[in-house]
Amino acid sequence: MNETILRKYAELVVKTGINLQDKQTLVISSPLECAPFARLLSETAFKAGARDVVINWLDDLSSKIRFLHAPDEVFDEFPEWRRDFYLSYLREGAAFVSISASDPELLKEVNPDRIVRAQKTSNIALTEYREKIMSHQNSWCVISVPTKPWAAKVFPAVSEDEAVDRLWDAIVKAVRADAANPVDAWNRHKTQLRERRDFLNASQFKLLHYKSANGTDLTVELPAGHIWMGGSKNNGKGVEFIANIPTEEVFTLPKKTGVNGTVFSSKPLAYNGNLIADFSLTFKDGKVVSFTAKQGKDILEKLLATDEGAAYLGEVALVPYDSPISNAKILFYNTLFDENASCHFAFGKAYPTCIQDGAKLSPEELASRGVNDSLVHVDFMVGTADLEITGIAADGRQVPVFKNGNFA
Ligand code: ZN
Ligand code: ZN
């Protein structure tokens, strides 16, 4: 990828993504393979006034070796120093960037029980970190950079090098880093998302009814005082940031016990090194009561059984079928991109900021207002070209929100 575009991308992440403040510390979680871009981010951050930049190196292949060969009990342990690492930077007000670039099928030979157990252990140990991040106390941003195994999965018909080039092209377009001035392009994009969000907030629908020819027929109740978010958010200090680059969604939370009917997936879900594909979920009073999956049924089953809240929804997100990422017609096998090409839901924890005063409420108060809690938060895609979503207001009035996959 051309050096000028890479620099623009790095600036976009530092300035628009986390909106780094003077003398702020930046923590970057990066796969080893993405080291050149992590270093470029680090240099860009120092030039923008960072106090320090700390890189948390990750290695997919070492994790795989550990998953295959370590004794069972290590998956129930989380080292204290690692928890302290996240918490100490969180408490000093650092910003967090993570580079999501895993091989989507990295762990397919691993016993799914180990994967879900390890995920649960880490989520329990990092509860305080997850809560602060999900209520947007600190700025954070998830981005992607190609790696060979990931690119090969997305573009299987070409050589690895060619696949990496193509994935770079697709990412650069999706994140608007190829614009003359990406920061300006994002300002325009943020305005468009704000308009959608404002319309939905003013509407305060009581129910959304989803219907599609693939069999989807689902009603989702939205709790009183729900807030649609999208584009930028403000952190605990009032500093604007963008948590995902790219982002095309506007989202809120469902009432935990208000989801009924069946929904079919429209894209495979890459979850912790495994693919879950062609699946459907049937809900009764919010809970998944039955499900099917042509691929990855065992991992889906374990995911839903993580804890009580994992079998309920925590996010409702609207993305037009006709959006830049979707129009690229590339299946990324990476949720950061696939969720931004499709209407989606998430299993598990809801963002507390999606309900009035949510960031100030205790876990019990949130629960009493219908906000789901869980150790997991996993997005899955349901948008199709023919998806219809009807908004039903408290007085019964029906308003088309989506027609033929796009905002009506
Ligand atoms: Zn989402
Ligand atoms: Zn989500």
Short mmCIF file of C-alpha atoms and ligand atoms in Angstrom, two decimals:
data_model
loop_
_atom_site.label_atom_id
_atom_site.label_comp_id
_atom_site.label_asym_id
_atom_site.label_seq_id
_atom_site.Cartn_x
_atom_site.Cartn_y
_atom_site.Cartn_z
CA MET A 1 0.00 0.00 0.00
CA ASN A 2 1.21 3.42 -0.91
CA GLU A 3 3.01 5.31 1.86
CA THR A 4 0.95 8.51 1.53
CA ILE A 5 -2.33 6.65 1.97
CA LEU A 6 -0.94 4.71 4.94
CA ARG A 7 0.03 7.97 6.61
CA LYS A 8 -3.45 9.39 5.98
CA TYR A 9 -4.98 6.24 7.47
CA ALA A 10 -2.76 6.49 10.57
CA GLU A 11 -3.71 10.19 10.98
CA LEU A 12 -7.37 9.32 10.62
CA VAL A 13 -7.11 6.75 13.43
CA VAL A 14 -5.20 9.10 15.76
CA LYS A 15 -7.17 12.29 15.02
CA THR A 16 -10.70 11.14 14.17
CA GLY A 17 -10.76 7.64 15.69
CA ILE A 18 -9.47 8.13 19.22
CA ASN A 19 -9.05 11.91 18.87
CA LEU A 20 -5.83 11.76 20.88
CA GLN A 21 -5.41 14.62 23.36
CA ASP A 22 -2.18 16.36 24.29
CA LYS A 23 -0.08 14.30 26.78
CA GLN A 24 -2.46 11.34 26.59
CA THR A 25 -1.15 7.77 26.58
CA LEU A 26 -2.09 5.48 23.73
CA VAL A 27 -2.26 1.69 24.06
CA ILE A 28 -2.20 -0.23 20.76
CA SER A 29 -3.10 -3.93 20.66
CA SER A 30 -1.57 -5.27 17.47
CA PRO A 31 -0.92 -8.66 15.90
CA LEU A 32 2.81 -9.16 15.20
CA GLU A 33 2.09 -9.27 11.49
CA CYS A 34 0.71 -5.72 11.61
CA ALA A 35 3.88 -4.32 13.24
CA PRO A 36 4.75 -1.87 10.42
CA PHE A 37 1.37 -0.16 10.72
CA ALA A 38 1.44 -0.25 14.55
CA ARG A 39 4.82 1.53 14.40
CA LEU A 40 3.42 4.11 12.00
CA LEU A 41 0.50 4.71 14.39
CA SER A 42 2.96 5.09 17.24
CA GLU A 43 5.01 7.69 15.35
CA THR A 44 1.84 9.55 14.29
CA ALA A 45 0.61 9.58 17.90
CA PHE A 46 3.86 10.96 19.29
CA LYS A 47 3.84 13.69 16.64
CA ALA A 48 0.27 14.52 17.68
CA GLY A 49 1.37 15.00 21.30
CA ALA A 50 1.07 11.56 22.90
CA ARG A 51 2.73 11.25 26.29
CA ASP A 52 3.55 7.60 25.66
CA VAL A 53 2.60 4.85 23.24
CA VAL A 54 2.48 1.29 24.56
CA ILE A 55 2.15 -1.65 22.21
CA ASN A 56 0.46 -4.83 23.33
CA TRP A 57 1.77 -7.40 20.82
CA LEU A 58 -0.48 -10.34 20.00
CA ASP A 59 0.43 -13.50 18.13
CA ASP A 60 -2.31 -15.69 16.64
CA LEU A 61 -0.02 -18.66 16.07
CA SER A 62 1.25 -18.72 19.66
CA SER A 63 -2.34 -18.55 20.91
CA LYS A 64 -3.21 -21.47 18.66
CA ILE A 65 -0.28 -23.55 19.99
CA ARG A 66 -1.43 -22.79 23.52
CA PHE A 67 -5.04 -23.70 22.74
CA LEU A 68 -3.92 -27.01 21.25
CA HIS A 69 -1.34 -28.06 23.82
CA ALA A 70 -1.72 -26.33 27.19
CA PRO A 71 -3.36 -28.20 30.10
CA ASP A 72 -7.07 -27.45 30.60
CA GLU A 73 -6.73 -25.45 33.81
CA VAL A 74 -4.81 -22.56 32.21
CA PHE A 75 -8.01 -21.56 30.42
CA ASP A 76 -9.59 -20.84 33.78
CA GLU A 77 -6.77 -18.50 34.83
CA PHE A 78 -6.08 -14.92 33.89
CA PRO A 79 -2.74 -13.44 35.00
CA GLU A 80 -3.03 -10.53 37.40
CA TRP A 81 -0.33 -8.55 35.64
CA ARG A 82 -2.33 -8.64 32.43
CA ARG A 83 -5.44 -7.32 34.17
CA ASP A 84 -3.31 -4.61 35.83
CA PHE A 85 -1.92 -3.68 32.43
CA TYR A 86 -5.37 -2.78 31.09
CA LEU A 87 -6.69 -1.28 34.32
CA SER A 88 -3.71 0.96 35.03
CA TYR A 89 -3.85 2.53 31.56
CA LEU A 90 -7.63 2.74 31.74
CA ARG A 91 -7.48 4.61 35.07
CA GLU A 92 -4.89 7.08 33.84
CA GLY A 93 -7.24 7.94 30.97
CA ALA A 94 -5.35 6.32 28.10
CA ALA A 95 -6.91 5.79 24.67
CA PHE A 96 -7.04 2.26 23.24
CA VAL A 97 -6.62 1.21 19.61
CA SER A 98 -6.96 -2.42 18.64
CA ILE A 99 -6.08 -3.88 15.29
CA SER A 100 -8.50 -6.66 14.38
CA ALA A 101 -6.91 -8.92 11.75
CA SER A 102 -7.24 -12.54 12.82
CA ASP A 103 -7.34 -15.54 10.58
CA PRO A 104 -11.12 -16.23 10.69
CA GLU A 105 -10.57 -19.98 11.00
CA LEU A 106 -7.46 -19.93 13.19
CA LEU A 107 -8.91 -22.15 15.90
CA LYS A 108 -11.06 -24.56 13.93
CA GLU A 109 -9.11 -27.61 15.20
CA VAL A 110 -9.40 -26.47 18.82
CA ASN A 111 -12.02 -27.88 21.18
CA PRO A 112 -14.69 -25.10 21.29
CA ASP A 113 -15.05 -25.63 25.01
CA ARG A 114 -11.52 -24.30 25.58
CA ILE A 115 -12.15 -21.23 23.42
CA VAL A 116 -15.38 -20.24 25.14
CA ARG A 117 -13.88 -20.97 28.57
CA ALA A 118 -10.83 -18.80 27.89
CA GLN A 119 -13.03 -16.00 26.57
CA LYS A 120 -15.22 -16.17 29.66
CA THR A 121 -12.22 -16.17 32.03
CA SER A 122 -10.73 -13.14 30.35
CA ASN A 123 -14.06 -11.28 30.28
CA ILE A 124 -14.58 -11.92 34.00
CA ALA A 125 -11.05 -10.74 34.86
CA LEU A 126 -11.47 -7.63 32.72
CA THR A 127 -15.00 -6.73 33.91
CA GLU A 128 -14.04 -3.23 35.06
CA TYR A 129 -12.14 -2.57 31.83
CA ARG A 130 -15.04 -3.84 29.66
CA GLU A 131 -17.60 -1.81 31.59
CA LYS A 132 -15.66 1.43 31.29
CA ILE A 133 -15.00 0.82 27.61
CA MET A 134 -18.64 -0.10 26.86
CA SER A 135 -19.88 2.98 28.68
CA HIS A 136 -17.36 5.04 26.71
CA GLN A 137 -15.39 6.41 29.67
CA ASN A 138 -12.17 6.19 27.65
CA SER A 139 -11.71 6.69 23.92
CA TRP A 140 -11.22 3.49 21.95
CA CYS A 141 -11.11 2.51 18.33
CA VAL A 142 -11.08 -0.80 16.48
CA ILE A 143 -9.41 -0.80 13.07
CA SER A 144 -8.00 -3.39 10.67
CA VAL A 145 -4.85 -4.01 8.69
CA PRO A 146 -4.50 -7.04 6.38
CA THR A 147 -2.60 -10.17 7.40
CA LYS A 148 -1.76 -13.00 5.00
CA PRO A 149 -3.99 -15.72 6.47
CA TRP A 150 -6.96 -13.35 6.68
CA ALA A 151 -6.45 -11.97 3.14
CA ALA A 152 -6.14 -15.53 1.76
CA LYS A 153 -9.54 -16.38 3.22
CA VAL A 154 -11.15 -13.27 1.70
CA PHE A 155 -9.51 -13.71 -1.74
CA PRO A 156 -8.85 -17.46 -2.07
CA ALA A 157 -8.40 -17.45 -5.87
CA VAL A 158 -5.24 -15.32 -5.98
CA SER A 159 -1.71 -15.54 -4.52
CA GLU A 160 -1.18 -14.48 -0.90
CA ASP A 161 0.62 -11.27 -1.89
CA GLU A 162 -2.09 -10.34 -4.36
CA ALA A 163 -4.73 -11.12 -1.70
CA VAL A 164 -3.02 -8.79 0.78
CA ASP A 165 -2.93 -6.00 -1.85
CA ARG A 166 -6.62 -6.46 -2.60
CA LEU A 167 -7.56 -6.49 1.06
CA TRP A 168 -5.56 -3.28 1.60
CA ASP A 169 -7.48 -1.69 -1.30
CA ALA A 170 -10.80 -2.77 0.15
CA ILE A 171 -9.92 -1.51 3.64
CA VAL A 172 -8.61 1.83 2.43
CA LYS A 173 -11.84 2.42 0.48
CA ALA A 174 -14.07 1.25 3.35
CA VAL A 175 -12.36 3.63 5.79
CA ARG A 176 -12.25 6.53 3.28
CA ALA A 177 -8.44 6.80 3.66
CA ASP A 178 -8.26 7.25 -0.12
CA ALA A 179 -10.19 10.55 0.09
CA ALA A 180 -8.21 13.73 -0.58
CA ASN A 181 -8.80 14.67 3.05
CA PRO A 182 -10.06 11.66 5.04
CA VAL A 183 -10.72 13.74 8.18
CA ASP A 184 -13.11 16.00 6.18
CA ALA A 185 -14.71 12.98 4.50
CA TRP A 186 -15.43 11.59 7.97
CA ASN A 187 -16.94 14.86 9.13
CA ARG A 188 -19.46 14.61 6.28
CA HIS A 189 -20.09 10.96 7.04
CA LYS A 190 -20.69 11.72 10.75
CA THR A 191 -23.33 14.29 9.77
CA GLN A 192 -25.23 11.74 7.68
CA LEU A 193 -25.21 9.21 10.52
CA ARG A 194 -26.36 11.92 12.93
CA GLU A 195 -29.39 12.67 10.72
CA ARG A 196 -30.47 9.00 10.76
CA ARG A 197 -29.91 8.80 14.48
CA ASP A 198 -31.92 11.99 15.08
CA PHE A 199 -34.88 10.67 13.05
CA LEU A 200 -34.96 7.42 15.03
CA ASN A 201 -34.53 9.19 18.37
CA ALA A 202 -37.39 11.55 17.56
CA SER A 203 -39.58 8.59 16.48
CA GLN A 204 -39.11 6.59 19.73
CA PHE A 205 -40.61 3.45 18.17
CA LYS A 206 -42.05 0.94 20.59
CA LEU A 207 -41.45 -2.00 18.26
CA LEU A 208 -39.50 -2.82 15.13
CA HIS A 209 -40.88 -5.57 12.92
CA TYR A 210 -38.34 -7.32 10.63
CA LYS A 211 -39.45 -9.30 7.60
CA SER A 212 -37.47 -10.93 4.83
CA ALA A 213 -38.04 -13.69 2.24
CA ASN A 214 -35.33 -15.86 3.86
CA GLY A 215 -37.79 -16.57 6.71
CA THR A 216 -36.95 -13.70 9.03
CA ASP A 217 -40.07 -12.57 10.90
CA LEU A 218 -39.10 -10.93 14.15
CA THR A 219 -40.43 -8.22 16.44
CA VAL A 220 -38.06 -6.29 18.65
CA GLU A 221 -39.35 -4.11 21.46
CA LEU A 222 -37.33 -1.00 22.26
CA PRO A 223 -37.34 0.12 25.92
CA ALA A 224 -38.65 3.51 27.02
CA GLY A 225 -35.88 6.10 26.85
CA HIS A 226 -33.76 4.16 24.34
CA ILE A 227 -31.14 6.19 22.50
CA TRP A 228 -29.94 5.56 18.95
CA MET A 229 -26.23 6.16 18.56
CA GLY A 230 -24.04 6.25 15.49
CA GLY A 231 -20.90 7.89 14.22
CA SER A 232 -19.10 9.65 17.03
CA LYS A 233 -19.55 9.38 20.79
CA ASN A 234 -18.18 11.46 23.65
CA ASN A 235 -15.93 9.92 26.29
CA GLY A 236 -16.20 10.58 30.05
CA LYS A 237 -14.29 13.85 29.57
CA GLY A 238 -16.57 15.00 26.75
CA VAL A 239 -14.01 14.31 24.02
CA GLU A 240 -15.52 13.07 20.77
CA PHE A 241 -14.22 9.77 19.35
CA ILE A 242 -15.23 7.05 16.88
CA ALA A 243 -15.11 3.51 18.25
CA ASN A 244 -15.03 1.68 14.92
CA ILE A 245 -13.34 2.67 11.68
CA PRO A 246 -15.19 1.95 9.45
CA THR A 247 -18.66 2.51 10.90
CA GLU A 248 -21.91 2.72 8.93
CA GLU A 249 -24.36 1.73 11.67
CA VAL A 250 -26.88 3.48 13.85
CA PHE A 251 -27.71 1.33 16.86
CA THR A 252 -29.63 1.09 20.08
CA LEU A 253 -30.59 -1.63 22.52
CA PRO A 254 -33.66 -3.89 22.57
CA LYS A 255 -35.77 -4.47 25.65
CA LYS A 256 -34.20 -7.66 27.02
CA THR A 257 -37.46 -9.60 27.23
CA GLY A 258 -39.13 -8.00 24.18
CA VAL A 259 -37.79 -10.03 21.22
CA ASN A 260 -40.08 -12.60 19.58
CA GLY A 261 -39.96 -14.61 16.35
CA THR A 262 -37.24 -15.97 14.09
CA VAL A 263 -34.27 -14.36 12.40
CA PHE A 264 -31.92 -15.84 9.77
CA SER A 265 -28.26 -14.89 9.46
CA SER A 266 -27.22 -13.26 6.19
CA LYS A 267 -23.42 -13.57 6.50
CA PRO A 268 -21.11 -15.99 8.32
CA LEU A 269 -20.01 -14.90 11.77
CA ALA A 270 -16.27 -15.19 12.51
CA TYR A 271 -16.19 -15.82 16.24
CA ASN A 272 -12.92 -16.47 18.10
CA GLY A 273 -11.18 -18.26 15.25
CA ASN A 274 -14.26 -20.20 14.10
CA LEU A 275 -17.00 -19.62 11.57
CA ILE A 276 -20.69 -19.89 12.41
CA ALA A 277 -22.66 -19.86 9.16
CA ASP A 278 -26.22 -20.20 7.78
CA PHE A 279 -27.85 -20.04 11.15
CA SER A 280 -31.25 -19.06 12.49
CA LEU A 281 -32.43 -18.14 15.97
CA THR A 282 -35.93 -18.30 17.42
CA PHE A 283 -36.75 -16.01 20.32
CA LYS A 284 -39.48 -16.10 22.92
CA ASP A 285 -39.75 -13.17 25.35
CA GLY A 286 -36.21 -12.16 24.47
CA LYS A 287 -34.52 -15.51 24.91
CA VAL A 288 -33.16 -17.78 22.18
CA VAL A 289 -35.32 -20.89 22.60
CA SER A 290 -34.08 -22.79 19.54
CA PHE A 291 -31.47 -22.37 16.82
CA THR A 292 -30.09 -24.06 13.73
CA ALA A 293 -26.67 -23.71 12.05
CA LYS A 294 -25.19 -25.40 8.98
CA GLN A 295 -21.67 -24.63 10.21
CA GLY A 296 -20.30 -24.06 13.71
CA LYS A 297 -23.39 -25.20 15.61
CA ASP A 298 -21.32 -26.42 18.57
CA ILE A 299 -19.54 -23.07 18.95
CA LEU A 300 -22.85 -21.18 18.66
CA GLU A 301 -24.33 -23.43 21.33
CA LYS A 302 -21.42 -22.75 23.70
CA LEU A 303 -21.55 -19.02 22.95
CA LEU A 304 -25.27 -18.88 23.85
CA ALA A 305 -24.58 -20.82 27.06
CA THR A 306 -21.77 -18.52 28.25
CA ASP A 307 -24.11 -16.99 30.85
CA GLU A 308 -27.76 -16.02 31.23
CA GLY A 309 -27.52 -12.84 29.13
CA ALA A 310 -25.69 -14.48 26.22
CA ALA A 311 -28.95 -15.97 24.92
CA TYR A 312 -30.63 -12.51 24.84
CA LEU A 313 -29.94 -9.57 22.51
CA GLY A 314 -28.00 -6.45 23.50
CA GLU A 315 -27.86 -4.43 20.26
CA VAL A 316 -30.10 -3.52 17.33
CA ALA A 317 -28.18 -1.91 14.46
CA LEU A 318 -29.40 -0.52 11.15
CA VAL A 319 -27.12 -0.42 8.09
CA PRO A 320 -28.42 0.13 4.56
CA TYR A 321 -27.91 -2.77 2.14
CA ASP A 322 -26.78 -0.14 -0.32
CA SER A 323 -23.75 1.16 1.61
CA PRO A 324 -20.12 1.53 0.48
CA ILE A 325 -18.87 -1.60 2.25
CA SER A 326 -21.85 -3.67 1.24
CA ASN A 327 -21.55 -2.51 -2.37
CA ALA A 328 -17.95 -3.74 -2.51
CA LYS A 329 -19.56 -7.24 -2.45
CA ILE A 330 -16.70 -8.65 -0.41
CA LEU A 331 -17.28 -11.05 2.43
CA PHE A 332 -14.62 -9.95 4.90
CA TYR A 333 -15.00 -12.69 7.53
CA ASN A 334 -14.29 -9.93 10.04
CA THR A 335 -17.11 -8.40 12.04
CA LEU A 336 -15.69 -4.88 11.89
CA PHE A 337 -16.44 -4.87 8.14
CA ASP A 338 -19.29 -7.36 7.79
CA GLU A 339 -21.40 -5.71 10.51
CA ASN A 340 -20.99 -2.41 8.69
CA ALA A 341 -22.33 -3.92 5.49
CA SER A 342 -25.50 -5.30 7.05
CA CYS A 343 -28.27 -4.75 9.55
CA HIS A 344 -27.29 -6.72 12.61
CA PHE A 345 -27.99 -7.63 16.20
CA ALA A 346 -25.63 -8.58 19.00
CA PHE A 347 -25.90 -11.36 21.52
CA GLY A 348 -25.16 -10.32 25.09
CA LYS A 349 -24.29 -7.09 26.82
CA ALA A 350 -25.98 -3.86 25.74
CA TYR A 351 -24.23 -0.48 25.66
CA PRO A 352 -25.51 1.33 28.79
CA THR A 353 -25.20 4.65 26.92
CA CYS A 354 -28.06 3.52 24.65
CA ILE A 355 -30.59 4.36 27.37
CA GLN A 356 -31.30 7.72 29.06
CA ASP A 357 -28.74 8.34 31.85
CA GLY A 358 -27.50 4.76 31.34
CA ALA A 359 -23.86 5.51 32.17
CA LYS A 360 -24.96 6.64 35.67
CA LEU A 361 -27.24 3.67 36.48
CA SER A 362 -26.25 0.69 38.65
CA PRO A 363 -26.38 -2.82 37.12
CA GLU A 364 -29.68 -3.41 38.99
CA GLU A 365 -31.24 -0.19 37.67
CA LEU A 366 -30.12 -1.03 34.14
CA ALA A 367 -31.66 -4.50 34.45
CA SER A 368 -34.96 -3.06 35.68
CA ARG A 369 -35.11 -0.87 32.57
CA GLY A 370 -34.71 -3.89 30.29
CA VAL A 371 -30.98 -3.52 29.54
CA ASN A 372 -29.27 -6.88 28.95
CA ASP A 373 -25.97 -7.74 30.64
CA SER A 374 -23.55 -10.54 29.80
CA LEU A 375 -19.88 -11.39 29.63
CA VAL A 376 -20.18 -11.42 25.84
CA HIS A 377 -21.17 -8.94 23.15
CA VAL A 378 -21.11 -10.55 19.70
CA ASP A 379 -22.58 -8.92 16.60
CA PHE A 380 -24.19 -11.07 13.87
CA MET A 381 -25.52 -10.05 10.49
CA VAL A 382 -29.14 -10.31 9.32
CA GLY A 383 -29.55 -7.62 6.61
CA THR A 384 -30.73 -8.73 3.15
CA ALA A 385 -31.59 -6.98 -0.13
CA ASP A 386 -35.31 -7.40 0.57
CA LEU A 387 -35.37 -6.66 4.30
CA GLU A 388 -38.37 -4.65 5.46
CA ILE A 389 -38.42 -3.05 8.88
CA THR A 390 -41.56 -1.38 10.12
CA GLY A 391 -41.47 0.92 13.12
CA ILE A 392 -44.53 0.72 15.35
CA ALA A 393 -45.13 3.76 17.57
CA ALA A 394 -46.69 3.65 21.04
CA ASP A 395 -50.06 4.75 19.54
CA GLY A 396 -49.97 1.89 16.99
CA ARG A 397 -48.97 4.09 14.05
CA GLN A 398 -46.83 2.14 11.53
CA VAL A 399 -43.88 3.79 9.78
CA PRO A 400 -41.70 2.06 7.17
CA VAL A 401 -38.10 2.34 8.40
CA PHE A 402 -36.47 -0.05 5.87
CA LYS A 403 -37.76 -0.99 2.41
CA ASN A 404 -35.86 -3.33 0.10
CA GLY A 405 -32.89 -3.41 2.45
CA ASN A 406 -32.46 0.37 2.70
CA PHE A 407 -33.78 3.24 4.80
CA ALA A 408 -37.30 3.96 3.54
ZN ZN B 1 -22.92 -3.06 15.79
ZN ZN B 2 -21.87 -4.57 18.61
#
